[in-house]
Amino acid sequence: MRAFEFSRTKTAGDAVMMATAQPEAKFIAGGTNLVDLMRINVEAPAQVIDINALPLKGVSALPGGGIRIGALARMSEVAQHPLVLSGFPALSQALLLSASPQLRNKASVGGNLLQRTRCPYFRDVALPCNKREPGSGCSAIGGENRMQAVLGTSDACIATYAGDMAVAMSALDAVVRIRGPKGDRTVNLVEFHLTPGTTPDVETVLQHGELILAVDLPAAPHAVSSLYLKVRDRASYEFALTSAAVGMNVQAGRVVSARVALGGIGTRPWRSPEAEAALVGQPVSEATFAAAARAALTGARPQSQNAFKIPLAQRTLVKALRQLAGVTA
Ligand SMILES: Cc1cc2nc3c(=O)[nH]c(=O)nc-3n(C[C@H](O)[C@H](O)[C@H](O)COP(=O)(O)OP(=O)(O)OC[C@H]3O[C@@H](n4cnc5c(N)ncnc54)[C@H](O)[C@@H]3O)c2cc1C
Ligand code: SF4
């Protein structure tokens, strides 16, 4: 591990100033991703800025029924919060299906949004990886690719976005609140993560020195009636093979509004406007859910070992919609 300077800060403004002054600085919250990557020399910041004393904790109510989740709120705290359980159940479910209880007690919402891919080649500094070392090549294309993405890939990178929370949040119309050297801004979560294109090392719209302050979720009938379903190789402590976050407002047997996002299959949390369009206005039925699943995977590009993810993701979505609507197959 490279030697680094360690600093603590108590205000968001200071945190931004300190990070802006050092091009190789990184914030640390729970450290469950950053320290992990520093140990294996994938990350090597010259300065680590501890932000845990900043007043960015907790979940609070917003006017209009929405909620604000502080960037330093812990995953376990958010999952159990009454406002999350009552208004945004898919988020609670996604968090409880993530990692382990110990990790959830430590890991923060801001850090979770910025967690990096679990692509094994990204984590092995002896092998080429365009995300870790731009221009070095992609070992996963033509290599082991069972876990890799089928949507949003490029010739430079096919790594899956690994997290669960951001998938649920993108179906819940989340907005990320950011403070940077030029002031504050907000970004819709669906625009926050980037597909790899020719620059897989650029993963989000966040600029160096910018700090996530909070995530806001607006109240909506399809948020109250929402669900997260995760399919994985083993029952706990495992990243998703596929997952689906769904929200639906159904009246008189017809879908009035819908939100769909998929995990485990995209290079970023994969919100699907195509699936949503296939649901809205339609009767709650197997045929409607099947059409939404087909629409969601349109354009998927499998690799040599992960074509199974396409039907699996479709079935995951259909099952999630069935469960939410209370329809038995
Ligand atoms: C064994 C294991 C299994 C896991 N399984 C899952 C799983 O199933 N599902 C899942 O979703 N996740 C899973 N995770 C990932 C885990 O959820 C993340 O490691 C965690 O959420 C990161 O949060 P943190 O606070 O520890 O981030 P840190 O490690 O502190 O930071 C991560 C990154 O975010 C940056 N950062 C942190 N806070 C801010 C902020 N406020 N503003 C700007 N930048 C910031 C840091 O600089 C760093 O680059 C797993 C992790 C492990 C180790
Ligand atoms: S898929 Fe992306 S992260 Fe994995 S080796 Fe290729 S470039 Fe690196």
Short mmCIF file of C-alpha atoms and ligand atoms in Angstrom, two decimals:
data_model
loop_
_atom_site.label_atom_id
_atom_site.label_comp_id
_atom_site.label_asym_id
_atom_site.label_seq_id
_atom_site.Cartn_x
_atom_site.Cartn_y
_atom_site.Cartn_z
CA MET A 1 0.00 0.00 0.00
CA ARG A 2 1.30 3.46 -0.88
CA ALA A 3 1.97 5.81 2.07
CA PHE A 4 -0.73 8.49 2.37
CA GLU A 5 -1.59 11.54 4.45
CA PHE A 6 -4.66 11.22 6.67
CA SER A 7 -6.81 14.24 7.60
CA ARG A 8 -10.11 14.78 9.36
CA THR A 9 -12.58 17.53 8.61
CA LYS A 10 -15.74 18.82 10.28
CA THR A 11 -17.47 20.88 7.58
CA ALA A 12 -18.48 20.08 4.04
CA GLY A 13 -16.85 23.30 2.79
CA ASP A 14 -13.49 22.36 4.33
CA ALA A 15 -13.74 18.83 2.96
CA VAL A 16 -14.26 20.18 -0.56
CA MET A 17 -11.42 22.72 -0.17
CA MET A 18 -8.98 20.09 1.10
CA ALA A 19 -9.82 17.63 -1.68
CA THR A 20 -9.68 20.31 -4.37
CA ALA A 21 -6.17 21.33 -3.24
CA GLN A 22 -4.79 17.77 -3.64
CA PRO A 23 -5.50 16.14 -7.05
CA GLU A 24 -4.84 12.70 -5.55
CA ALA A 25 -7.08 13.08 -2.48
CA LYS A 26 -10.00 10.75 -1.67
CA PHE A 27 -12.78 11.07 0.88
CA ILE A 28 -13.32 8.15 3.21
CA ALA A 29 -16.66 7.29 4.84
CA GLY A 30 -17.11 3.63 5.90
CA GLY A 31 -13.92 2.65 4.07
CA THR A 32 -15.35 -0.75 3.10
CA ASN A 33 -14.64 -0.17 -0.57
CA LEU A 34 -11.81 2.36 -0.51
CA VAL A 35 -9.58 0.56 2.03
CA ASP A 36 -10.28 -2.77 0.32
CA LEU A 37 -9.00 -1.32 -2.98
CA MET A 38 -6.04 0.45 -1.32
CA ARG A 39 -4.91 -2.86 0.19
CA ILE A 40 -4.69 -4.44 -3.27
CA ASN A 41 -3.11 -1.33 -4.83
CA VAL A 42 -6.02 -0.57 -7.15
CA GLU A 43 -6.54 2.76 -5.35
CA ALA A 44 -3.49 4.71 -4.15
CA PRO A 45 -4.58 8.17 -2.92
CA ALA A 46 -1.89 10.55 -1.68
CA GLN A 47 -4.35 11.93 0.90
CA VAL A 48 -7.34 10.34 2.62
CA ILE A 49 -9.88 12.79 4.05
CA ASP A 50 -12.12 11.37 6.78
CA ILE A 51 -15.58 12.94 6.42
CA ASN A 52 -17.30 11.04 9.24
CA ALA A 53 -17.60 14.11 11.50
CA LEU A 54 -19.66 16.02 8.91
CA PRO A 55 -23.33 16.60 9.77
CA LEU A 56 -24.57 14.46 6.86
CA LYS A 57 -26.26 11.69 8.80
CA GLY A 58 -29.80 10.42 9.22
CA VAL A 59 -33.04 10.35 7.23
CA SER A 60 -35.42 13.32 7.38
CA ALA A 61 -38.84 14.17 5.97
CA LEU A 62 -39.12 16.72 3.15
CA PRO A 63 -42.18 18.89 2.50
CA GLY A 64 -44.51 16.97 0.18
CA GLY A 65 -43.77 13.56 1.68
CA GLY A 66 -40.32 12.91 0.21
CA ILE A 67 -37.24 12.11 2.25
CA ARG A 68 -33.61 13.25 2.43
CA ILE A 69 -30.97 10.64 3.21
CA GLY A 70 -27.64 12.02 4.45
CA ALA A 71 -24.56 10.81 2.58
CA LEU A 72 -23.14 9.47 5.85
CA ALA A 73 -26.28 7.59 6.88
CA ARG A 74 -25.34 3.93 7.29
CA MET A 75 -26.98 1.29 5.09
CA SER A 76 -28.46 -0.55 8.09
CA GLU A 77 -29.93 2.65 9.54
CA VAL A 78 -31.59 3.60 6.24
CA ALA A 79 -32.96 0.08 5.70
CA GLN A 80 -34.77 0.16 9.07
CA HIS A 81 -35.93 3.77 9.03
CA PRO A 82 -39.74 4.10 9.38
CA LEU A 83 -39.99 6.72 6.59
CA VAL A 84 -38.13 4.37 4.22
CA LEU A 85 -40.15 1.32 5.23
CA SER A 86 -43.47 3.13 4.77
CA GLY A 87 -42.77 5.22 1.65
CA PHE A 88 -39.95 3.44 -0.22
CA PRO A 89 -39.97 -0.29 0.60
CA ALA A 90 -37.85 -1.23 -2.45
CA LEU A 91 -34.96 0.77 -0.98
CA SER A 92 -35.13 -0.99 2.37
CA GLN A 93 -35.27 -4.38 0.64
CA ALA A 94 -32.31 -3.55 -1.64
CA LEU A 95 -30.20 -2.49 1.33
CA LEU A 96 -31.06 -5.58 3.38
CA LEU A 97 -30.11 -7.79 0.44
CA SER A 98 -26.69 -6.08 0.16
CA ALA A 99 -23.40 -7.28 1.65
CA SER A 100 -23.53 -8.46 5.32
CA PRO A 101 -24.90 -6.96 8.56
CA GLN A 102 -21.36 -5.91 9.61
CA LEU A 103 -20.73 -4.15 6.29
CA ARG A 104 -24.15 -2.49 6.35
CA ASN A 105 -23.43 -1.08 9.82
CA LYS A 106 -20.23 0.51 8.53
CA ALA A 107 -20.97 1.43 4.91
CA SER A 108 -22.49 4.80 4.03
CA VAL A 109 -25.00 5.84 1.38
CA GLY A 110 -22.51 8.15 -0.38
CA GLY A 111 -19.84 5.45 -0.44
CA ASN A 112 -22.32 2.88 -1.66
CA LEU A 113 -23.26 5.06 -4.66
CA LEU A 114 -19.57 5.31 -5.55
CA GLN A 115 -18.55 1.70 -4.96
CA ARG A 116 -16.45 0.39 -7.81
CA THR A 117 -16.98 -2.67 -9.98
CA ARG A 118 -16.23 -6.17 -8.70
CA CYS A 119 -14.78 -7.20 -12.10
CA PRO A 120 -11.95 -9.58 -11.04
CA TYR A 121 -9.55 -8.15 -13.62
CA PHE A 122 -10.09 -4.63 -12.26
CA ARG A 123 -9.00 -5.96 -8.87
CA ASP A 124 -5.87 -7.72 -10.20
CA VAL A 125 -3.14 -5.16 -10.91
CA ALA A 126 -1.09 -7.75 -12.84
CA LEU A 127 -3.66 -7.85 -15.67
CA PRO A 128 -4.76 -5.31 -18.31
CA CYS A 129 -7.87 -3.30 -17.43
CA ASN A 130 -8.98 -0.10 -19.18
CA LYS A 131 -10.94 1.04 -16.13
CA ARG A 132 -7.93 0.82 -13.81
CA GLU A 133 -5.28 1.76 -16.36
CA PRO A 134 -6.76 3.52 -19.41
CA GLY A 135 -5.48 2.13 -22.73
CA SER A 136 -4.15 -1.13 -21.28
CA GLY A 137 -6.96 -3.31 -22.71
CA CYS A 138 -9.87 -5.29 -21.31
CA SER A 139 -9.10 -8.76 -19.96
CA ALA A 140 -12.77 -9.63 -19.54
CA ILE A 141 -13.59 -9.39 -23.25
CA GLY A 142 -12.63 -12.88 -24.40
CA GLY A 143 -11.83 -13.85 -20.80
CA GLU A 144 -13.98 -14.87 -17.82
CA ASN A 145 -17.17 -12.91 -18.35
CA ARG A 146 -20.00 -14.83 -16.66
CA MET A 147 -20.68 -11.97 -14.20
CA GLN A 148 -20.20 -9.12 -16.68
CA ALA A 149 -22.82 -6.77 -18.14
CA VAL A 150 -25.06 -7.27 -21.16
CA LEU A 151 -26.43 -3.70 -21.37
CA GLY A 152 -24.46 -0.49 -21.78
CA THR A 153 -21.19 -2.24 -22.63
CA SER A 154 -18.54 -0.94 -25.03
CA ASP A 155 -15.48 -2.35 -26.79
CA ALA A 156 -13.41 -0.89 -23.94
CA CYS A 157 -15.25 -2.31 -20.89
CA ILE A 158 -18.07 -4.72 -20.03
CA ALA A 159 -17.96 -4.43 -16.22
CA THR A 160 -21.22 -4.64 -14.31
CA TYR A 161 -22.22 -1.93 -11.86
CA ALA A 162 -22.23 -4.00 -8.67
CA GLY A 163 -24.49 -2.17 -6.20
CA ASP A 164 -28.10 -2.81 -5.20
CA MET A 165 -29.05 0.45 -3.48
CA ALA A 166 -28.55 2.63 -6.57
CA VAL A 167 -30.76 0.30 -8.63
CA ALA A 168 -33.64 0.79 -6.18
CA MET A 169 -32.91 4.51 -5.92
CA SER A 170 -32.95 4.99 -9.68
CA ALA A 171 -36.42 3.40 -9.82
CA LEU A 172 -37.45 5.81 -7.05
CA ASP A 173 -36.44 8.95 -9.01
CA ALA A 174 -33.61 9.80 -6.60
CA VAL A 175 -31.76 13.10 -6.83
CA VAL A 176 -28.14 13.39 -5.64
CA ARG A 177 -27.20 16.60 -3.81
CA ILE A 178 -23.57 17.60 -4.36
CA ARG A 179 -21.23 20.31 -3.02
CA GLY A 180 -18.16 21.23 -5.04
CA PRO A 181 -15.56 23.97 -5.41
CA LYS A 182 -17.99 25.90 -7.65
CA GLY A 183 -20.99 25.55 -5.28
CA ASP A 184 -23.92 23.17 -4.91
CA ARG A 185 -25.71 21.22 -7.62
CA THR A 186 -28.19 18.38 -7.96
CA VAL A 187 -28.07 15.46 -10.39
CA ASN A 188 -30.81 12.92 -11.08
CA LEU A 189 -29.47 9.51 -10.12
CA VAL A 190 -30.30 8.13 -13.58
CA GLU A 191 -27.72 10.58 -14.97
CA PHE A 192 -25.17 10.17 -12.18
CA HIS A 193 -23.50 6.91 -13.31
CA LEU A 194 -22.00 6.77 -16.82
CA THR A 195 -21.74 3.95 -19.33
CA PRO A 196 -18.09 3.13 -20.16
CA GLY A 197 -17.84 4.23 -23.81
CA THR A 198 -14.18 4.88 -24.56
CA THR A 199 -13.46 6.16 -21.02
CA PRO A 200 -14.43 3.39 -18.57
CA ASP A 201 -12.27 5.01 -15.88
CA VAL A 202 -14.80 7.90 -15.73
CA GLU A 203 -17.65 6.26 -13.84
CA THR A 204 -19.85 9.14 -12.65
CA VAL A 205 -20.49 12.81 -13.33
CA LEU A 206 -18.79 13.70 -10.02
CA GLN A 207 -15.77 15.97 -10.51
CA HIS A 208 -12.66 15.80 -8.35
CA GLY A 209 -13.28 17.56 -5.02
CA GLU A 210 -17.06 17.23 -5.19
CA LEU A 211 -18.73 15.79 -2.10
CA ILE A 212 -22.09 14.00 -2.01
CA LEU A 213 -24.20 15.66 0.67
CA ALA A 214 -27.43 13.66 0.47
CA VAL A 215 -29.88 11.79 -1.72
CA ASP A 216 -33.50 12.99 -1.99
CA LEU A 217 -36.41 10.68 -2.84
CA PRO A 218 -39.75 12.21 -3.89
CA ALA A 219 -43.01 10.72 -2.59
CA ALA A 220 -45.13 8.90 -5.19
CA PRO A 221 -47.77 6.15 -5.27
CA HIS A 222 -45.37 3.91 -7.26
CA ALA A 223 -42.72 4.46 -4.56
CA VAL A 224 -45.06 3.37 -1.77
CA SER A 225 -45.92 0.28 -3.82
CA SER A 226 -42.39 -0.81 -4.75
CA LEU A 227 -40.30 -3.95 -4.46
CA TYR A 228 -36.71 -5.13 -4.96
CA LEU A 229 -35.91 -8.69 -6.01
CA LYS A 230 -32.34 -10.01 -6.21
CA VAL A 231 -31.11 -13.24 -7.79
CA ARG A 232 -27.63 -14.41 -6.76
CA ASP A 233 -25.45 -17.50 -6.71
CA ARG A 234 -25.88 -18.00 -2.95
CA ALA A 235 -28.51 -16.85 -0.48
CA SER A 236 -26.55 -14.12 1.29
CA TYR A 237 -23.39 -12.02 1.17
CA GLU A 238 -23.27 -12.05 -2.64
CA PHE A 239 -23.58 -9.54 -5.47
CA ALA A 240 -26.52 -9.80 -7.89
CA LEU A 241 -26.55 -11.97 -10.98
CA THR A 242 -29.72 -10.05 -11.82
CA SER A 243 -32.05 -7.84 -9.83
CA ALA A 244 -35.18 -5.79 -10.41
CA ALA A 245 -36.54 -2.73 -8.64
CA VAL A 246 -40.17 -2.12 -9.57
CA GLY A 247 -42.82 0.38 -8.54
CA MET A 248 -46.41 0.42 -9.77
CA ASN A 249 -49.55 2.42 -9.16
CA VAL A 250 -52.47 0.23 -10.24
CA GLN A 251 -56.05 1.46 -10.39
CA ALA A 252 -59.06 -0.61 -11.49
CA GLY A 253 -56.72 -3.34 -12.72
CA ARG A 254 -54.65 -1.03 -14.96
CA VAL A 255 -51.15 0.32 -14.49
CA VAL A 256 -51.34 4.09 -14.03
CA SER A 257 -47.64 4.69 -13.42
CA ALA A 258 -44.60 2.41 -13.27
CA ARG A 259 -40.90 2.48 -12.51
CA VAL A 260 -38.46 -0.27 -13.51
CA ALA A 261 -34.72 -0.56 -12.91
CA LEU A 262 -32.50 -3.61 -13.30
CA GLY A 263 -29.27 -4.60 -11.57
CA GLY A 264 -26.50 -7.10 -12.30
CA ILE A 265 -26.84 -6.72 -16.05
CA GLY A 266 -25.84 -3.13 -16.86
CA THR A 267 -22.66 -1.11 -16.73
CA ARG A 268 -24.62 1.33 -14.57
CA PRO A 269 -27.83 0.97 -12.53
CA TRP A 270 -30.21 0.21 -15.42
CA ARG A 271 -33.44 2.22 -15.39
CA SER A 272 -35.70 0.99 -18.19
CA PRO A 273 -38.05 3.57 -19.73
CA GLU A 274 -38.85 0.90 -22.37
CA ALA A 275 -40.26 -1.47 -19.74
CA GLU A 276 -42.15 1.37 -18.07
CA ALA A 277 -43.77 2.35 -21.40
CA ALA A 278 -44.81 -1.28 -21.92
CA LEU A 279 -46.57 -1.28 -18.51
CA VAL A 280 -48.35 2.07 -18.33
CA GLY A 281 -51.96 1.99 -19.49
CA GLN A 282 -52.01 -1.81 -19.70
CA PRO A 283 -54.02 -4.29 -17.65
CA VAL A 284 -52.18 -6.10 -14.85
CA SER A 285 -51.56 -9.44 -16.55
CA GLU A 286 -48.90 -11.99 -17.42
CA ALA A 287 -48.92 -10.73 -21.02
CA THR A 288 -48.21 -7.16 -19.89
CA PHE A 289 -45.37 -8.25 -17.60
CA ALA A 290 -43.84 -10.44 -20.33
CA ALA A 291 -43.94 -7.52 -22.78
CA ALA A 292 -42.22 -5.27 -20.22
CA ALA A 293 -39.50 -7.88 -19.69
CA ARG A 294 -38.89 -8.21 -23.44
CA ALA A 295 -38.71 -4.42 -23.77
CA ALA A 296 -36.27 -4.12 -20.85
CA LEU A 297 -33.68 -6.40 -22.47
CA THR A 298 -33.93 -5.03 -26.01
CA GLY A 299 -30.42 -4.30 -27.24
CA ALA A 300 -28.69 -6.61 -24.75
CA ARG A 301 -25.28 -7.81 -26.01
CA PRO A 302 -24.16 -11.05 -24.36
CA GLN A 303 -20.55 -12.21 -24.06
CA SER A 304 -19.40 -15.83 -24.46
CA GLN A 305 -20.43 -16.88 -20.91
CA ASN A 306 -23.24 -14.58 -19.83
CA ALA A 307 -26.08 -14.99 -22.37
CA PHE A 308 -28.02 -16.71 -19.54
CA LYS A 309 -28.40 -13.30 -17.89
CA ILE A 310 -30.87 -12.14 -20.57
CA PRO A 311 -33.66 -14.69 -19.85
CA LEU A 312 -32.74 -14.61 -16.16
CA ALA A 313 -33.19 -10.83 -16.00
CA GLN A 314 -36.50 -11.11 -17.87
CA ARG A 315 -37.76 -13.74 -15.42
CA THR A 316 -36.52 -11.68 -12.47
CA LEU A 317 -38.49 -8.69 -13.71
CA VAL A 318 -41.66 -10.71 -14.37
CA LYS A 319 -41.44 -12.29 -10.91
CA ALA A 320 -40.94 -8.89 -9.25
CA LEU A 321 -43.95 -7.43 -11.09
CA ARG A 322 -46.07 -10.46 -10.20
CA GLN A 323 -45.14 -10.22 -6.53
CA LEU A 324 -45.84 -6.51 -6.43
CA ALA A 325 -49.22 -6.91 -8.13
CA GLY A 326 -50.12 -9.95 -6.03
CA VAL A 327 -50.57 -12.06 -9.17
CA THR A 328 -49.81 -15.78 -8.89
CA ALA A 329 -48.33 -17.51 -11.94
C1 LIG B 1 -17.58 -8.53 0.82
C2 LIG B 1 -18.44 -7.41 0.32
C3 LIG B 1 -19.71 -7.70 -0.16
C4 LIG B 1 -20.51 -6.64 -0.62
N1 LIG B 1 -21.76 -6.93 -1.12
C5 LIG B 1 -22.53 -5.92 -1.61
C6 LIG B 1 -23.81 -6.17 -2.16
O1 LIG B 1 -24.30 -7.30 -2.20
N2 LIG B 1 -24.52 -5.11 -2.63
C7 LIG B 1 -24.03 -3.83 -2.59
O2 LIG B 1 -24.71 -2.91 -3.04
N3 LIG B 1 -22.82 -3.57 -2.09
C8 LIG B 1 -22.07 -4.57 -1.61
N4 LIG B 1 -20.83 -4.31 -1.10
C9 LIG B 1 -20.28 -2.96 -1.25
C10 LIG B 1 -20.54 -2.10 -0.04
O3 LIG B 1 -21.91 -1.83 0.03
C11 LIG B 1 -19.72 -0.83 -0.26
O4 LIG B 1 -18.38 -1.19 -0.01
C12 LIG B 1 -20.12 0.30 0.66
O5 LIG B 1 -21.45 0.66 0.47
C13 LIG B 1 -19.23 1.51 0.44
O6 LIG B 1 -19.55 2.48 1.41
P1 LIG B 1 -18.42 3.10 2.33
O7 LIG B 1 -19.07 4.16 3.15
O8 LIG B 1 -17.68 2.04 3.07
O9 LIG B 1 -17.51 3.75 1.20
P2 LIG B 1 -15.95 4.12 1.24
O10 LIG B 1 -15.16 2.88 1.05
O11 LIG B 1 -15.64 4.98 2.39
O12 LIG B 1 -15.89 5.02 -0.07
C14 LIG B 1 -16.14 4.49 -1.36
C15 LIG B 1 -15.87 5.59 -2.38
O13 LIG B 1 -16.80 6.64 -2.22
C16 LIG B 1 -16.12 7.88 -1.98
N5 LIG B 1 -16.99 8.61 -1.06
C17 LIG B 1 -17.51 8.14 0.10
N6 LIG B 1 -18.37 9.02 0.60
C18 LIG B 1 -18.40 10.08 -0.25
C19 LIG B 1 -19.13 11.31 -0.29
N7 LIG B 1 -20.03 11.64 0.63
N8 LIG B 1 -18.91 12.15 -1.32
C20 LIG B 1 -18.02 11.84 -2.31
N9 LIG B 1 -17.30 10.70 -2.31
C21 LIG B 1 -17.51 9.82 -1.30
C22 LIG B 1 -14.76 7.51 -1.46
O14 LIG B 1 -13.80 8.50 -1.75
C23 LIG B 1 -14.49 6.22 -2.23
O15 LIG B 1 -14.00 6.53 -3.50
C24 LIG B 1 -20.03 -5.31 -0.59
C25 LIG B 1 -18.75 -5.04 -0.08
C26 LIG B 1 -17.96 -6.07 0.37
C27 LIG B 1 -16.59 -5.74 0.90
S1 SF4 B 2 -14.54 -5.26 -18.00
FE1 SF4 B 2 -13.87 -3.19 -17.48
S2 SF4 B 2 -13.19 -3.41 -15.38
FE2 SF4 B 2 -13.20 -5.49 -16.26
S3 SF4 B 2 -11.18 -5.83 -17.22
FE3 SF4 B 2 -12.47 -4.96 -18.78
S4 SF4 B 2 -12.01 -2.78 -18.65
FE4 SF4 B 2 -11.39 -3.66 -16.70
#
